[in-house]
Each structure stands twice: as C-alpha cells, then as structure tokens.
XYZ file of C-alpha atoms in Angstrom:
365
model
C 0.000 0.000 0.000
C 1.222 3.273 -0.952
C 2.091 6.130 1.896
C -0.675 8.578 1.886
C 1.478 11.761 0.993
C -0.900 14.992 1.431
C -3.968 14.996 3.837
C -6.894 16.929 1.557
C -9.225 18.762 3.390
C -12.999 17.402 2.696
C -13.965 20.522 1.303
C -11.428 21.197 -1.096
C -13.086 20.800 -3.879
C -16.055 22.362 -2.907
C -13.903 25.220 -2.420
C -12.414 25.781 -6.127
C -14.372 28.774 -7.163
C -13.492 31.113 -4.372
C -10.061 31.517 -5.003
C -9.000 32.848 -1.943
C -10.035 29.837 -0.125
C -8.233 27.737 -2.900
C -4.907 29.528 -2.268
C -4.921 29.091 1.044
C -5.410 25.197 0.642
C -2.671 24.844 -1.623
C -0.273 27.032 0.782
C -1.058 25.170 4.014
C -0.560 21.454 1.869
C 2.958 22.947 0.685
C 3.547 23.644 4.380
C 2.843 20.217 5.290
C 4.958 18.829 2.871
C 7.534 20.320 3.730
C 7.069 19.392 7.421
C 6.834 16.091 6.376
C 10.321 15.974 4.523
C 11.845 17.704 7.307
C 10.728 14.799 9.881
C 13.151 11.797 10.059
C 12.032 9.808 12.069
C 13.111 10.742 15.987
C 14.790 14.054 14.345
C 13.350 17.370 12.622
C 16.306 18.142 10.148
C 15.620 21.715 8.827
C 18.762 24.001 7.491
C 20.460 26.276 10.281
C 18.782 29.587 8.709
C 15.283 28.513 8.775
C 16.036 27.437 12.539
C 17.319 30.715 12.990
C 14.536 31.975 11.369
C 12.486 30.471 13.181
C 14.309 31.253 16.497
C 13.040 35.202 15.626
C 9.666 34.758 16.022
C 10.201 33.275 20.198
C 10.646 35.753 23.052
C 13.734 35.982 24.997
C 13.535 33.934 28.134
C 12.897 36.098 31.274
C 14.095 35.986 33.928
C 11.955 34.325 37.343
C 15.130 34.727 39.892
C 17.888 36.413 38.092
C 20.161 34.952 36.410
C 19.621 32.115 38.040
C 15.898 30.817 36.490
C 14.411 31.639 32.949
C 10.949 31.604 31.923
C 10.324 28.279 30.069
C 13.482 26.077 31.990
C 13.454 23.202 33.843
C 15.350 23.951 36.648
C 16.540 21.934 39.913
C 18.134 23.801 43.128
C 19.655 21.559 45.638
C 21.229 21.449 48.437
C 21.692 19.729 51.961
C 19.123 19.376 54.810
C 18.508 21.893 56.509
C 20.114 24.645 54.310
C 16.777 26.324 53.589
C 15.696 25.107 50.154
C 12.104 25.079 50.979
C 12.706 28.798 52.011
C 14.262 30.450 48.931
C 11.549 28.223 46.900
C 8.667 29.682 48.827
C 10.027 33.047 48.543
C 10.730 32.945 44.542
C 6.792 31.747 44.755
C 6.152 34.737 46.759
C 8.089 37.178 44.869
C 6.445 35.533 41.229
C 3.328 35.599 42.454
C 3.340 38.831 42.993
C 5.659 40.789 41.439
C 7.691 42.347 43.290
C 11.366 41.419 42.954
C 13.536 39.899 45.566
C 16.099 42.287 46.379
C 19.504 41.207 44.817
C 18.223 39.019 41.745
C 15.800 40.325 39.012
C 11.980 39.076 37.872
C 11.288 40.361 34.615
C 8.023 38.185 34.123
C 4.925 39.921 34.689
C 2.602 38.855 38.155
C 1.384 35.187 37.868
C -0.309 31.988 39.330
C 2.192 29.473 40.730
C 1.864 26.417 41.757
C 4.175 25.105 44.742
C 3.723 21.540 45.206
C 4.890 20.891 48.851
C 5.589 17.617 49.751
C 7.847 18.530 52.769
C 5.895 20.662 55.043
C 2.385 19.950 57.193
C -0.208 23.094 56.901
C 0.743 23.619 60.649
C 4.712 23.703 59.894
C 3.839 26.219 56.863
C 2.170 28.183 59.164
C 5.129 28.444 61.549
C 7.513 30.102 59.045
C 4.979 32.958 57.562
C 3.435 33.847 61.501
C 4.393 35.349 64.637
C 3.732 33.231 67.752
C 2.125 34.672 70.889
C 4.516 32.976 73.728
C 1.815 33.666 76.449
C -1.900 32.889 74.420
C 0.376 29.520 72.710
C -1.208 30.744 69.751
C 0.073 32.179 66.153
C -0.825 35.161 64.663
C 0.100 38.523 62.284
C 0.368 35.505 59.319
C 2.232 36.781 56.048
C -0.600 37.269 53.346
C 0.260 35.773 50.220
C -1.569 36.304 46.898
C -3.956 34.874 45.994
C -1.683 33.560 42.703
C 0.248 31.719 45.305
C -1.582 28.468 45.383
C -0.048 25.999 47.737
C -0.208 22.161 46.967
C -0.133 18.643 48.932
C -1.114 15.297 49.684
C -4.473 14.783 49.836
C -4.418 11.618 52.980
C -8.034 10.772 51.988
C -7.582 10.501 48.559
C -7.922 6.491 47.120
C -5.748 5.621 44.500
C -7.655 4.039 41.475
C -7.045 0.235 41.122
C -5.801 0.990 37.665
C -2.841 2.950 39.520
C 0.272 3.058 41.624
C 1.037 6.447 43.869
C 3.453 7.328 41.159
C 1.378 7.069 38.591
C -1.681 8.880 40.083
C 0.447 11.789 41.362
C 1.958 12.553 37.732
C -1.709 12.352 36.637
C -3.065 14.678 39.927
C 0.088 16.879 38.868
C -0.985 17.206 35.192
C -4.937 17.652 36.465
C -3.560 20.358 38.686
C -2.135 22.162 35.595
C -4.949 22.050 33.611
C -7.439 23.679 35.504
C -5.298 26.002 37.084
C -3.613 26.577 34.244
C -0.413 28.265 36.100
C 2.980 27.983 34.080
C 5.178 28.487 37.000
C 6.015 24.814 38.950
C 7.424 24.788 41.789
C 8.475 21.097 42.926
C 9.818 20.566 46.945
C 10.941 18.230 46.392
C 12.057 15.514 43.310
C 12.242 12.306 46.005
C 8.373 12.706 46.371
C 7.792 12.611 42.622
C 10.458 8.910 42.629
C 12.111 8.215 45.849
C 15.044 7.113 43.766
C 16.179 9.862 42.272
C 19.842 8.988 43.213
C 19.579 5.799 40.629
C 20.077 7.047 36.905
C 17.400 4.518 35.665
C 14.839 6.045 37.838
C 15.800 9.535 37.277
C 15.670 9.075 33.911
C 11.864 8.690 33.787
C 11.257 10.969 35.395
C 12.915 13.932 33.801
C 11.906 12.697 30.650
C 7.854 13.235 32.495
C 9.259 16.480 33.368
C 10.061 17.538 29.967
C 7.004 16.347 28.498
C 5.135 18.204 30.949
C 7.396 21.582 30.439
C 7.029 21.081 26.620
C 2.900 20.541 26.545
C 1.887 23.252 28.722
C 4.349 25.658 28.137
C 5.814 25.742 31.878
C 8.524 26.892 33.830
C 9.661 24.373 36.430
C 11.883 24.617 39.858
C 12.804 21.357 41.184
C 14.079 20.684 44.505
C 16.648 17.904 45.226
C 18.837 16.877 48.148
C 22.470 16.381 47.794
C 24.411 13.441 49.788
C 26.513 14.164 52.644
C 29.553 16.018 51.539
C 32.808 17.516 52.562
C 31.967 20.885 53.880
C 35.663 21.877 52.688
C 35.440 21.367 48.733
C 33.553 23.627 46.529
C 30.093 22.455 45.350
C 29.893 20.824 41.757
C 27.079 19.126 40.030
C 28.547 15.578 41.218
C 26.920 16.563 44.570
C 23.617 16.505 43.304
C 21.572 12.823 43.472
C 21.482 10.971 40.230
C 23.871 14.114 39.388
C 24.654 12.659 35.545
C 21.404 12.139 34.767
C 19.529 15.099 36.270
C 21.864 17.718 34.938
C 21.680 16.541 31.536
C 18.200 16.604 31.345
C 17.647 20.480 33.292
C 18.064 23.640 31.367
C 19.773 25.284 34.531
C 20.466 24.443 37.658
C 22.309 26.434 41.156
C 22.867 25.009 44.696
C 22.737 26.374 48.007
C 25.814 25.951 50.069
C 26.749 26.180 53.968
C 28.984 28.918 55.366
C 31.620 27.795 58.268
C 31.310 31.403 59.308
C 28.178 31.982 60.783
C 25.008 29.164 61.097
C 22.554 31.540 59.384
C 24.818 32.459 56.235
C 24.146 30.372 52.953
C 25.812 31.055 49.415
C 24.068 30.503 46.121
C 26.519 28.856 43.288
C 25.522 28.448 39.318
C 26.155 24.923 38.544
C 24.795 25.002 34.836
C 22.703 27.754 32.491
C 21.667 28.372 29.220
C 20.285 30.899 28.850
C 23.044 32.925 29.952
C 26.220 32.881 31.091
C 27.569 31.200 34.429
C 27.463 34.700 36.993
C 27.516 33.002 40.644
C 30.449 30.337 39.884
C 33.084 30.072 42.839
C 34.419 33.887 42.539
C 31.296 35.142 42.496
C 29.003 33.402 45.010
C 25.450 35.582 46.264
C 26.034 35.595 49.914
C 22.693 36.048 51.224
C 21.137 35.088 55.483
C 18.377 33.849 56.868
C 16.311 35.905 58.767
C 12.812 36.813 60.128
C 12.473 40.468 60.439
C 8.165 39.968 61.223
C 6.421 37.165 59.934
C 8.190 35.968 56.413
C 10.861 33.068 56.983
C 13.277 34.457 53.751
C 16.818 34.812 52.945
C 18.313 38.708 53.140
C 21.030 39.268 50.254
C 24.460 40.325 51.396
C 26.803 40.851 49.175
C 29.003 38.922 46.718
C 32.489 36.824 47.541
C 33.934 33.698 46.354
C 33.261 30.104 47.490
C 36.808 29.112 49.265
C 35.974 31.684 52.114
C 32.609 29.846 53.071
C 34.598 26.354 53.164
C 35.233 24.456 56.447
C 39.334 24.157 56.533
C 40.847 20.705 56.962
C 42.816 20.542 59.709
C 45.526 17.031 60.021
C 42.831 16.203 63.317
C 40.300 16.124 60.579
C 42.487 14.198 57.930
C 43.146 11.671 60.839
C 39.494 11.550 61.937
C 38.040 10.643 58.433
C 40.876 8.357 57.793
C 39.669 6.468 61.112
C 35.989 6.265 60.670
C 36.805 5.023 56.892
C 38.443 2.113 58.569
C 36.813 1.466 61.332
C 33.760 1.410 58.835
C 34.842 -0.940 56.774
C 35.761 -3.414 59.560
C 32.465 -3.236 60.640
C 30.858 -4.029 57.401
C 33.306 -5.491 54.937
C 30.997 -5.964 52.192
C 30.876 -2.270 51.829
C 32.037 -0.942 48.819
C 34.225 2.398 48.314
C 31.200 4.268 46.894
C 29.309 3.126 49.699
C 31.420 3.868 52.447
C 32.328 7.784 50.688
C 28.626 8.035 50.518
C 28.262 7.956 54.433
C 31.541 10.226 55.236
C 30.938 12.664 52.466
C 33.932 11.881 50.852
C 35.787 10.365 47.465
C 36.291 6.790 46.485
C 39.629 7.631 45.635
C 40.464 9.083 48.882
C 39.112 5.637 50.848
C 40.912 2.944 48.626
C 43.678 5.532 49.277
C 43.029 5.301 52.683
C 42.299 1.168 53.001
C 45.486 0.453 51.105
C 47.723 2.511 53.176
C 46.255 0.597 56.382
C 46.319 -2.883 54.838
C 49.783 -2.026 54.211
C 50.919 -1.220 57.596
C-alpha cells in the first residue's frame, strides 16, 4: 500500500471557485509537505537559517530569579538538609506571584499563578515560618498574606488511588490535572524524592525527567525542582557531582544552582551556578550571592548580602580532621566489609579515591 502523501481537506473541492479559499489550501498542503520531509524519524532536520529563522519569532527567556531561572526552563536547586531550600523556593513563589522582585536578583516576568507543590511541610509547619507566635496565648498570629496567585499544593491523605494505579502514577496524573485547571505555568516542585524516591539511581531519574520535559514542553511551563544532595565535605567547593542521580539530572535540566553552607556563621548560605543556558555562568566560585536567613516579622526568607567567592565559606581541613576521616573510613569498613568504596564515601561525604587511598595505606601497615 502506498504512503498517503498529502492529507486533503474534505472541502477542497467544494472550495475551487473562491479563489481565496483555494490559495490558502494549496499554501497550508505545501507547508505540510515540507514538514513532512523535514521529519526523520526521531529528528526534525531543517537548514540552520530557517532554525534561525524560526528562532526570531520566540521571546527571549525572562528571567523568574535572576540569572539564576528563565521563563520556560526546567530547573533543579539543591542542596543539603537543613540549608533552607524550601525557604528560597517559597520566597521565589512569593516574589512571582506577585511581582515584586527579591532584592539582589531580578523578575522580569509579569505577576502570575504558581503552583508550589509541597511535599515537605504539614499546613501547621507552613504556618510556623509565615506567623508570629504569641509565647503567652500559645497561639500564632500577624500571618504573612500571600496572593492569591500563590496556590499551595499537597497530599491529599483521603484521597484512594484508582485500582488501575500506583502512587506514582496517580500523582503525575493529579500533577498534570492540577495544571490544567489552574492553568499556572510556574512549577514549583519541593521536592524531586516525592515525585520517585530514587532519584539517586540514573534509571529512575531518567523517567522521570523525561515526564518532566514532556510536561514543560505541553503546557508551556517553567519548572523549579528541589533535590537533596548526599553528605559532603563541607571543605570542597560544590559541583554538580553533589547533586543525586547528578549525571542524569543535569543533563536533562536547562539550569540548575545550589545552596551551600557557610563555616562562618550558622545563618549564612551562598548561592553557586552549577549550569545555564540561557546565559552565562554569573555566581560560579568567585562570584558566590552571599545572602542570610532571617525573620524580620512574619516571612521566613533569605536577606542578600553581598558577593564573595566560594573558598571563604569552606570548612578548613585541619591534620585532626584528615586523621578523623581516615579512622571512621576504617573502622567502617571493619564493621561491614561488604561495603564498597562508593558506599562507604557516601556515608563520610567523601571520594572513592580518597578511601581505597586510605584502606590500602592501612592494609599495608
């Protein structure tokens, strides 16, 4: 059977004495002829100028958080525990919803719906961070007032999973729902373990930015995910091998930046630029945002500082410290000799290299 080449409209020929009509017909069948030709398979091959051409006719990207986040990326911050990732997300929500720029990093996209899907705090814990408590009534009050674009996300407990289903596979359907009739283009993920809880495992990551994508690409979004890094050594500059499932999620994200610890004071944090397209790399490691966290009245939020490089926010390595890791390396492995050197880094927030380093020197001795 031959391919069937050009799709004629019904009407076509009913069409042939209003020439108008009849042009347009014939120009919107060369059109898909040529799409046609220019589809091989898995690729679109087209020549660089009509990309470029094309190209002319999209907006620039704006920016959501400076530099940092463009309209239309998929985009994953990360950091450690307790570093204030939920924070900074809630307050680029804040600040998109609304706005109003956060001082220190530009929003050039007009006010807008978000959708923060928050998989980490309880109602009651949300409440904490954007409220003043009353020590002597035990109760909270003066809450933050968000707008009403800000619309806050999470597990419904009552909510039966079809037998169809799996939790996976009825959240990425509740997500795409959620979309739809809100019909916000600003995501906000906290965090990426909710949406697969093995992130960390390049065949499960890969799914699931490849769902990402999809999603990004239908509805025309703009996504912030939030992922955890392992334990690491507080002394070394943060790269994007710190990230979980690091090869896989970077290659799939459009940009990416990480928050990072300061040895100087408990409430100081540093943003670094790990990846970007859209522009160039600004905050790499001599030219970290140095920003706090504070509470001045009722909005948890980080304060920007000023600018400095990486290597004065890292813990220094002292020989106590050398000695220390070199100890708990072996004493770990005598307790459990089955572990690997990946596995035993992963706990001590080291290199591989640096415990079969290590284990050779002491079988040696």
């Amino acid at each position: 059977m031959k391919e069937k080449i050009l799709d004629i409209p019904s009407d076509f020929w009913c069409n042939l004495e209003k020439p108008e009509t009849l042009i347009d017909h014939i120009r919107q069948l060369q059109t898909n002829l040529e799409t046609q030709k220019e589809h091989k398979g898995l690729f679109t091959v087209k020549e660089a100028n009509k990309w470029m051409d094309e190209a002319k006719t999209s907006p620039i990207p704006l920016m959501l958080f400076g530099e940092l986040w463009h309209d239309g990326e998929l985009c994953i911050l990360f950091a450690d525990t307790n570093l204030g990732k939920s924070i900074l997300a809630v307050q680029i929500a804040d600040s998109i919803s609304k706005g109003i720029t956060i001082p220190g990093f530009k929003l050039e996209a007009g006010k807008q719906p978000v959708l923060y899907f928050d998989f980490e705090l309880s109602a009651k814990q949300f409440e904490v961070r954007y409220s003043i408590k009353n020590e002597l009534q035990k109760v909270f009050e003066n809450h933050y007032s968000f707008d009403d674009n800000f619309m806050r996300v999470e597990i419904n407990p009552e909510a039966e999973i079809p037998e169809s289903s799996n939790f996976e596979n009825y959240l990425n359907q509740s997500l795409e729902q959620s979309i739809i009739e809100t019909g916000a283009k600003i995501l906000i993920i906290d965090n990426l373990t909710y949406l697969k809880n093995e992130t960390e495992k390049a065949k499960d990551a890969l799914p699931l930015m490849k769902h990402l994508k999809a999603l990004k690409s239908k509805y025309g979004l703009s996504i912030l995910a939030l992922a955890h890094t392992p334990k690491r050594d507080l002394s070394k500059p943060i790269t994007r091998n710190d990230l979980q499932g690091s090869k896989m999620l970077i290659n799939f994200v459009d940009s990416c930046f990480a928050i990072g610890e300061s040895h100087t004071d408990k409430s100081v944090r540093y943003i670094k630029q790990i990846k970007a397209r859209n522009t160039e790399i600004i905050y790499d490691t001599e030219n970290v945002a140095i920003l706090q966290i504070s509470k001045p009245h009722n909005f948890l939020q980080f304060e920007f500082m000023d600018f400095g490089t990486e290597r004065e926010h890292l813990r220094e390595i002292s020989e106590k410290d050398r000695e220390d890791l070199a100890q708990s390396i072996i004493n770990l492995k005598a307790q459990n000799p089955n572990l690997s050197y990946g596995e035993i880094a992963k706990q001590l927030g080291t290199n591989k290299m640096k415990v079969k380093r290590t284990l050779d020197k002491h079988s040696k001795a």
